[in-house]
Amino acid sequence: MTQTLSLGIAGVAGRMGRQLVSTALQAGHKIAGGTELPDSPDRETDIAVLAGRADPIGVLPCTDPVDAAAGAQVWVDFTAPQATLAALHALRHTPTSAVVIGTTGFTPLQESQIAAAGSEFAIVKAGNFSLGINLLTAMTRLVAARLGEDWDIEIAETHHRHKLDAPSGTALMLGDAAAKGRAGRLDQLRRAPYDGPDARRQAGEIGFAVRRAGGVVGDHEVGFASEQEVLSLGHRALDRAVFAQGALKAAEWAMTQPPGLYDMEDVLGLKGISV
Ligand code: NAD
């Protein structure tokens, strides 16, 4: 760690919220505050204890991002689309100038609202904060650029049974990289999961397959297939700590950036890599 950060963390009783608090405290960062829903059963529990630590830090979850962000340099938000947008709105009334967004499942309209907030905050938003997935994203772009349209592109993902949105934010990030590699747009090339009596794939489409099972943290595979050969690139997340570590790296980086909307490839310096 090169810098001690003061953080506001949204959704501190969630899977990622607890992980973020735990990883941040372990790394020596300070937690200025955290939020939870008004009806959360964890409102009266210290956020360090929620994160599985023995010693409380004297911070209870609150419901207002303005209170939780008081004294925070960076806001870290892995919650739900509406909650993240409401927090962005509220943060205008705080000195917090850097935001890390891990929430997935935004609609195109919500995505454009986040892009607009990039004029006020340095925002790092990523469907996945792991180093491995961001390298896989860069590789996907490169390979898609190299292989012609006679190579079909299929993206498969598996996540735990509690996950809400599908395909995952990471699968869409990989699809976006594949589309960009082909100088196209994912919203035009995206193919809904195959189903029904006439579900043939069309040339150039990017297909998605989704599985939900047990406690899987996150598996992703990008397959490129011609009539003669198949190339598979894959990633498996073994521990949520990898997302929290990446988010904290992004938080540190965001503090030094002017307002704008950035992603994890910016943080890791993976933009502009060519074959
Ligand atoms: P979760 O349901 O376990 O946690 C979300 C938490 O946010 C819950 O505790 C919920 O009560 C809280 N919350 C919801 N609305 C709120 C509000 N208005 N104010 C305060 N708290 C609120 O979910 P999770 O598994 O931790 O995932 C959260 C999000 O992060 C999802 O969108 C998921 O896809 C995403 N995610 C992203 C990455 C990444 O690397 N980008 C990794 C894992 C998960």
Short mmCIF file of C-alpha atoms and ligand atoms in Angstrom, two decimals:
data_model
loop_
_atom_site.label_atom_id
_atom_site.label_comp_id
_atom_site.label_asym_id
_atom_site.label_seq_id
_atom_site.Cartn_x
_atom_site.Cartn_y
_atom_site.Cartn_z
CA MET A 1 0.00 0.00 0.00
CA THR A 2 1.38 3.41 -0.95
CA GLN A 3 -1.31 5.64 0.54
CA THR A 4 -3.75 5.46 3.43
CA LEU A 5 -7.27 6.20 2.20
CA SER A 6 -10.38 7.31 4.00
CA LEU A 7 -13.31 5.43 2.47
CA GLY A 8 -17.10 5.59 2.40
CA ILE A 9 -18.47 2.14 1.58
CA ALA A 10 -22.01 1.47 0.35
CA GLY A 11 -23.94 -1.70 1.23
CA VAL A 12 -21.63 -2.74 4.08
CA ALA A 13 -23.72 -5.80 5.01
CA GLY A 14 -23.60 -7.23 1.48
CA ARG A 15 -21.21 -9.91 0.23
CA MET A 16 -18.94 -7.34 -1.44
CA GLY A 17 -19.54 -4.66 1.22
CA ARG A 18 -18.24 -6.96 3.97
CA GLN A 19 -15.31 -8.00 1.80
CA LEU A 20 -14.44 -4.38 1.01
CA VAL A 21 -14.47 -3.40 4.70
CA SER A 22 -12.37 -6.42 5.65
CA THR A 23 -9.79 -5.92 2.87
CA ALA A 24 -9.59 -2.15 3.45
CA LEU A 25 -8.99 -2.50 7.20
CA GLN A 26 -6.45 -5.25 6.63
CA ALA A 27 -4.58 -2.92 4.25
CA GLY A 28 -4.54 -0.14 6.86
CA HIS A 29 -7.16 2.14 5.27
CA LYS A 30 -9.70 4.09 7.33
CA ILE A 31 -13.46 3.58 6.98
CA ALA A 32 -15.19 6.94 7.43
CA GLY A 33 -18.69 5.47 7.10
CA GLY A 34 -20.91 2.92 5.40
CA THR A 35 -24.53 2.60 4.32
CA GLU A 36 -27.22 -0.05 4.47
CA LEU A 37 -30.95 -0.15 3.74
CA PRO A 38 -33.24 1.26 6.49
CA ASP A 39 -34.77 -2.19 7.13
CA SER A 40 -31.45 -4.04 7.22
CA PRO A 41 -31.17 -6.33 10.30
CA ASP A 42 -27.51 -5.27 10.54
CA ARG A 43 -28.06 -1.55 11.20
CA GLU A 44 -27.00 -1.87 14.86
CA THR A 45 -23.83 -3.85 14.22
CA ASP A 46 -20.41 -2.22 13.88
CA ILE A 47 -19.27 -2.49 10.27
CA ALA A 48 -15.93 -4.09 11.17
CA VAL A 49 -17.77 -6.79 13.15
CA LEU A 50 -20.10 -7.30 10.15
CA ALA A 51 -16.96 -7.86 8.11
CA GLY A 52 -15.90 -10.65 10.44
CA ARG A 53 -13.30 -8.75 12.47
CA ALA A 54 -13.05 -9.19 16.24
CA ASP A 55 -12.58 -5.51 17.11
CA PRO A 56 -15.26 -2.88 16.39
CA ILE A 57 -14.13 0.45 14.89
CA GLY A 58 -17.04 2.50 16.25
CA VAL A 59 -18.88 2.89 12.92
CA LEU A 60 -22.48 1.71 12.47
CA PRO A 61 -24.16 1.46 9.06
CA CYS A 62 -26.23 4.55 8.27
CA THR A 63 -28.85 5.11 5.58
CA ASP A 64 -27.72 8.42 4.09
CA PRO A 65 -24.68 8.46 1.75
CA VAL A 66 -24.09 12.10 2.74
CA ASP A 67 -23.49 11.06 6.38
CA ALA A 68 -21.42 8.01 5.38
CA ALA A 69 -19.26 10.06 3.00
CA ALA A 70 -18.49 12.82 5.53
CA GLY A 71 -14.72 12.62 5.89
CA ALA A 72 -14.34 10.10 3.04
CA GLN A 73 -11.98 10.79 0.14
CA VAL A 74 -13.40 8.00 -2.01
CA TRP A 75 -16.85 6.37 -2.24
CA VAL A 76 -16.85 2.65 -3.05
CA ASP A 77 -20.19 1.26 -4.22
CA PHE A 78 -21.04 -2.40 -4.89
CA THR A 79 -24.81 -2.43 -4.29
CA ALA A 80 -27.66 -2.18 -6.82
CA PRO A 81 -28.21 0.19 -9.78
CA GLN A 82 -30.79 2.49 -8.13
CA ALA A 83 -28.77 2.68 -4.92
CA THR A 84 -25.56 3.59 -6.76
CA LEU A 85 -27.28 6.33 -8.76
CA ALA A 86 -28.94 7.76 -5.64
CA ALA A 87 -25.55 7.82 -3.89
CA LEU A 88 -23.92 9.60 -6.86
CA HIS A 89 -26.64 12.23 -6.65
CA ALA A 90 -26.18 12.65 -2.90
CA LEU A 91 -22.37 12.81 -3.10
CA ARG A 92 -22.65 16.16 -4.91
CA HIS A 93 -23.30 17.61 -1.45
CA THR A 94 -20.06 16.19 0.01
CA PRO A 95 -16.35 16.90 -0.58
CA THR A 96 -15.88 13.35 -1.98
CA SER A 97 -14.48 13.68 -5.49
CA ALA A 98 -13.58 10.09 -6.38
CA VAL A 99 -15.97 7.15 -6.81
CA VAL A 100 -15.43 3.45 -7.49
CA ILE A 101 -18.46 1.61 -8.91
CA GLY A 102 -18.60 -2.18 -8.95
CA THR A 103 -22.41 -2.48 -9.17
CA THR A 104 -23.62 -4.23 -12.33
CA GLY A 105 -26.95 -4.50 -14.15
CA PHE A 106 -27.43 -0.84 -15.18
CA THR A 107 -29.86 -0.03 -18.01
CA PRO A 108 -28.52 2.01 -20.97
CA LEU A 109 -30.24 5.11 -19.50
CA GLN A 110 -28.60 4.54 -16.12
CA GLU A 111 -25.22 4.04 -17.86
CA SER A 112 -25.63 7.45 -19.51
CA GLN A 113 -26.45 9.04 -16.12
CA ILE A 114 -23.20 7.63 -14.72
CA ALA A 115 -21.29 8.92 -17.75
CA ALA A 116 -22.78 12.38 -17.09
CA ALA A 117 -21.63 12.23 -13.44
CA GLY A 118 -18.12 11.82 -14.84
CA SER A 119 -18.09 15.60 -15.29
CA GLU A 120 -18.21 15.98 -11.49
CA PHE A 121 -16.29 13.00 -10.09
CA ALA A 122 -13.33 10.84 -11.07
CA ILE A 123 -15.30 7.59 -11.45
CA VAL A 124 -13.75 4.18 -11.98
CA LYS A 125 -16.51 1.78 -13.03
CA ALA A 126 -15.85 -1.85 -13.91
CA GLY A 127 -17.91 -4.99 -14.24
CA ASN A 128 -14.92 -6.75 -12.69
CA PHE A 129 -11.98 -5.42 -10.70
CA SER A 130 -9.68 -8.44 -10.90
CA LEU A 131 -6.32 -8.21 -12.69
CA GLY A 132 -6.92 -11.53 -14.44
CA ILE A 133 -10.29 -10.51 -15.92
CA ASN A 134 -8.95 -7.17 -17.10
CA LEU A 135 -6.06 -8.94 -18.84
CA LEU A 136 -8.62 -11.34 -20.33
CA THR A 137 -10.62 -8.32 -21.56
CA ALA A 138 -7.56 -6.86 -23.30
CA MET A 139 -6.75 -10.29 -24.82
CA THR A 140 -10.34 -10.71 -26.01
CA ARG A 141 -10.17 -7.40 -27.86
CA LEU A 142 -6.86 -8.38 -29.48
CA VAL A 143 -7.95 -11.87 -30.50
CA ALA A 144 -11.30 -10.65 -31.88
CA ALA A 145 -9.42 -8.07 -33.96
CA ARG A 146 -7.17 -10.80 -35.37
CA LEU A 147 -9.79 -13.42 -36.19
CA GLY A 148 -12.23 -12.91 -39.05
CA GLU A 149 -16.01 -13.25 -38.93
CA ASP A 150 -15.79 -16.94 -39.80
CA TRP A 151 -14.80 -17.32 -36.13
CA ASP A 152 -17.89 -17.33 -33.89
CA ILE A 153 -17.53 -15.63 -30.50
CA GLU A 154 -19.37 -17.14 -27.52
CA ILE A 155 -19.14 -15.98 -23.91
CA ALA A 156 -20.12 -18.29 -21.05
CA GLU A 157 -20.40 -17.41 -17.37
CA THR A 158 -21.31 -19.15 -14.09
CA HIS A 159 -22.15 -17.38 -10.82
CA HIS A 160 -23.60 -18.16 -7.39
CA ARG A 161 -27.34 -18.72 -6.98
CA HIS A 162 -27.99 -15.28 -5.41
CA LYS A 163 -26.83 -13.19 -8.38
CA LEU A 164 -29.55 -10.88 -9.74
CA ASP A 165 -28.45 -9.67 -13.17
CA ALA A 166 -27.68 -11.82 -16.20
CA PRO A 167 -25.48 -12.01 -18.20
CA SER A 168 -22.96 -10.82 -15.60
CA GLY A 169 -21.36 -7.38 -15.86
CA THR A 170 -18.10 -9.18 -16.57
CA ALA A 171 -19.58 -11.20 -19.44
CA LEU A 172 -20.90 -7.96 -20.95
CA MET A 173 -17.49 -6.32 -20.46
CA LEU A 174 -15.90 -9.23 -22.36
CA GLY A 175 -18.60 -9.00 -25.05
CA ASP A 176 -17.95 -5.28 -25.39
CA ALA A 177 -14.21 -5.96 -25.83
CA ALA A 178 -14.95 -8.59 -28.49
CA ALA A 179 -17.28 -6.20 -30.33
CA LYS A 180 -14.71 -3.39 -30.18
CA GLY A 181 -12.04 -5.78 -31.51
CA ARG A 182 -14.29 -6.21 -34.53
CA ALA A 183 -14.89 -2.46 -34.76
CA GLY A 184 -18.55 -3.09 -33.86
CA ARG A 185 -20.98 -2.34 -31.01
CA LEU A 186 -22.16 -4.90 -28.51
CA ASP A 187 -25.74 -3.58 -28.51
CA GLN A 188 -25.90 -4.46 -32.22
CA LEU A 189 -24.00 -7.79 -32.06
CA ARG A 190 -25.35 -9.18 -28.76
CA ARG A 191 -27.34 -12.38 -29.16
CA ALA A 192 -29.89 -13.44 -26.55
CA PRO A 193 -29.29 -16.96 -25.12
CA TYR A 194 -30.23 -19.69 -27.62
CA ASP A 195 -33.68 -21.13 -26.93
CA GLY A 196 -36.52 -22.54 -29.03
CA PRO A 197 -36.99 -24.54 -32.21
CA ASP A 198 -35.24 -22.07 -34.56
CA ALA A 199 -32.37 -20.69 -32.53
CA ARG A 200 -29.67 -20.77 -35.19
CA ARG A 201 -26.83 -18.32 -34.71
CA GLN A 202 -26.31 -15.60 -37.28
CA ALA A 203 -22.82 -14.79 -38.60
CA GLY A 204 -21.04 -12.08 -36.60
CA GLU A 205 -23.23 -12.33 -33.50
CA ILE A 206 -21.71 -12.52 -30.03
CA GLY A 207 -23.51 -15.21 -28.04
CA PHE A 208 -23.96 -15.48 -24.27
CA ALA A 209 -24.59 -18.51 -22.07
CA VAL A 210 -25.45 -18.17 -18.37
CA ARG A 211 -25.41 -20.63 -15.46
CA ARG A 212 -26.41 -20.00 -11.83
CA ALA A 213 -25.25 -22.56 -9.30
CA GLY A 214 -24.32 -22.84 -5.61
CA GLY A 215 -21.59 -20.55 -4.36
CA VAL A 216 -19.53 -20.02 -7.53
CA VAL A 217 -17.72 -16.65 -7.14
CA GLY A 218 -17.39 -16.10 -10.91
CA ASP A 219 -16.27 -18.20 -13.91
CA HIS A 220 -15.95 -16.73 -17.41
CA GLU A 221 -14.93 -18.20 -20.74
CA VAL A 222 -14.55 -16.52 -24.12
CA GLY A 223 -14.65 -19.04 -26.96
CA PHE A 224 -13.61 -18.35 -30.56
CA ALA A 225 -14.57 -21.13 -32.97
CA SER A 226 -14.10 -21.65 -36.71
CA GLU A 227 -15.15 -24.79 -38.63
CA GLN A 228 -11.68 -26.22 -37.97
CA GLU A 229 -10.55 -25.08 -34.51
CA VAL A 230 -11.60 -23.65 -31.16
CA LEU A 231 -9.67 -21.17 -29.04
CA SER A 232 -10.82 -20.75 -25.40
CA LEU A 233 -9.72 -18.08 -22.94
CA GLY A 234 -10.96 -18.49 -19.39
CA HIS A 235 -10.85 -17.07 -15.88
CA ARG A 236 -12.00 -18.31 -12.48
CA ALA A 237 -12.29 -16.05 -9.43
CA LEU A 238 -11.49 -18.10 -6.32
CA ASP A 239 -12.10 -15.42 -3.69
CA ARG A 240 -14.10 -12.13 -3.54
CA ALA A 241 -11.01 -10.52 -2.01
CA VAL A 242 -9.63 -10.18 -5.54
CA PHE A 243 -12.46 -7.72 -6.45
CA ALA A 244 -11.98 -5.74 -3.23
CA GLN A 245 -8.21 -5.49 -3.74
CA GLY A 246 -8.76 -4.23 -7.31
CA ALA A 247 -11.40 -1.73 -6.12
CA LEU A 248 -9.00 -0.32 -3.53
CA LYS A 249 -6.27 -0.01 -6.15
CA ALA A 250 -8.82 1.86 -8.30
CA ALA A 251 -9.74 4.09 -5.33
CA GLU A 252 -6.11 5.09 -4.82
CA TRP A 253 -5.70 5.79 -8.56
CA ALA A 254 -8.96 7.77 -8.83
CA MET A 255 -7.81 10.18 -6.13
CA THR A 256 -5.12 11.47 -8.49
CA GLN A 257 -7.33 11.84 -11.58
CA PRO A 258 -9.38 14.74 -12.94
CA PRO A 259 -13.14 14.22 -13.26
CA GLY A 260 -14.02 11.60 -15.87
CA LEU A 261 -15.40 8.10 -16.36
CA TYR A 262 -12.62 5.51 -16.27
CA ASP A 263 -12.41 1.73 -16.16
CA MET A 264 -10.01 -0.81 -14.69
CA GLU A 265 -8.01 -0.99 -17.90
CA ASP A 266 -7.17 2.71 -17.36
CA VAL A 267 -6.06 1.93 -13.79
CA LEU A 268 -3.89 -1.00 -14.89
CA GLY A 269 -2.49 0.75 -17.97
CA LEU A 270 -3.92 -1.87 -20.35
CA LYS A 271 -5.47 0.59 -22.82
CA GLY A 272 -3.85 0.91 -26.20
CA ILE A 273 -2.14 -2.51 -26.17
CA SER A 274 -2.03 -3.78 -29.76
CA VAL A 275 -1.09 -7.04 -31.44
P1 NAD B 1 -25.39 -8.31 -2.05
O1 NAD B 1 -26.85 -8.39 -2.34
O2 NAD B 1 -24.77 -9.34 -1.17
O3 NAD B 1 -25.05 -6.88 -1.40
C1 NAD B 1 -25.64 -5.65 -1.78
C2 NAD B 1 -25.84 -4.85 -0.49
O4 NAD B 1 -26.25 -3.52 -0.83
C3 NAD B 1 -26.95 -5.46 0.41
O5 NAD B 1 -26.45 -5.59 1.72
C4 NAD B 1 -28.07 -4.42 0.32
O6 NAD B 1 -28.84 -4.34 1.48
C5 NAD B 1 -27.26 -3.14 0.08
N1 NAD B 1 -28.07 -2.07 -0.50
C6 NAD B 1 -28.98 -2.15 -1.51
N2 NAD B 1 -29.53 -0.94 -1.72
C7 NAD B 1 -28.95 -0.09 -0.84
C8 NAD B 1 -29.12 1.30 -0.57
N3 NAD B 1 -30.01 2.06 -1.23
N4 NAD B 1 -28.35 1.85 0.41
C9 NAD B 1 -27.47 1.10 1.10
N5 NAD B 1 -27.28 -0.22 0.90
C10 NAD B 1 -28.01 -0.80 -0.07
O7 NAD B 1 -24.68 -8.26 -3.47
P2 NAD B 1 -23.13 -8.49 -3.81
O8 NAD B 1 -22.91 -9.91 -4.20
O9 NAD B 1 -22.28 -7.88 -2.73
O10 NAD B 1 -23.02 -7.65 -5.17
C11 NAD B 1 -23.33 -6.26 -5.18
C12 NAD B 1 -23.13 -5.73 -6.60
O11 NAD B 1 -21.73 -5.81 -6.95
C13 NAD B 1 -23.87 -6.53 -7.69
O12 NAD B 1 -24.32 -5.63 -8.68
C14 NAD B 1 -22.80 -7.45 -8.24
O13 NAD B 1 -23.04 -7.87 -9.57
C15 NAD B 1 -21.59 -6.54 -8.16
N6 NAD B 1 -20.27 -7.21 -8.15
C16 NAD B 1 -19.30 -6.60 -8.88
C17 NAD B 1 -18.02 -7.10 -8.87
C18 NAD B 1 -16.94 -6.37 -9.65
O14 NAD B 1 -15.77 -6.76 -9.60
N7 NAD B 1 -17.33 -5.30 -10.36
C19 NAD B 1 -17.72 -8.24 -8.10
C20 NAD B 1 -18.74 -8.83 -7.35
C21 NAD B 1 -20.02 -8.29 -7.36
#
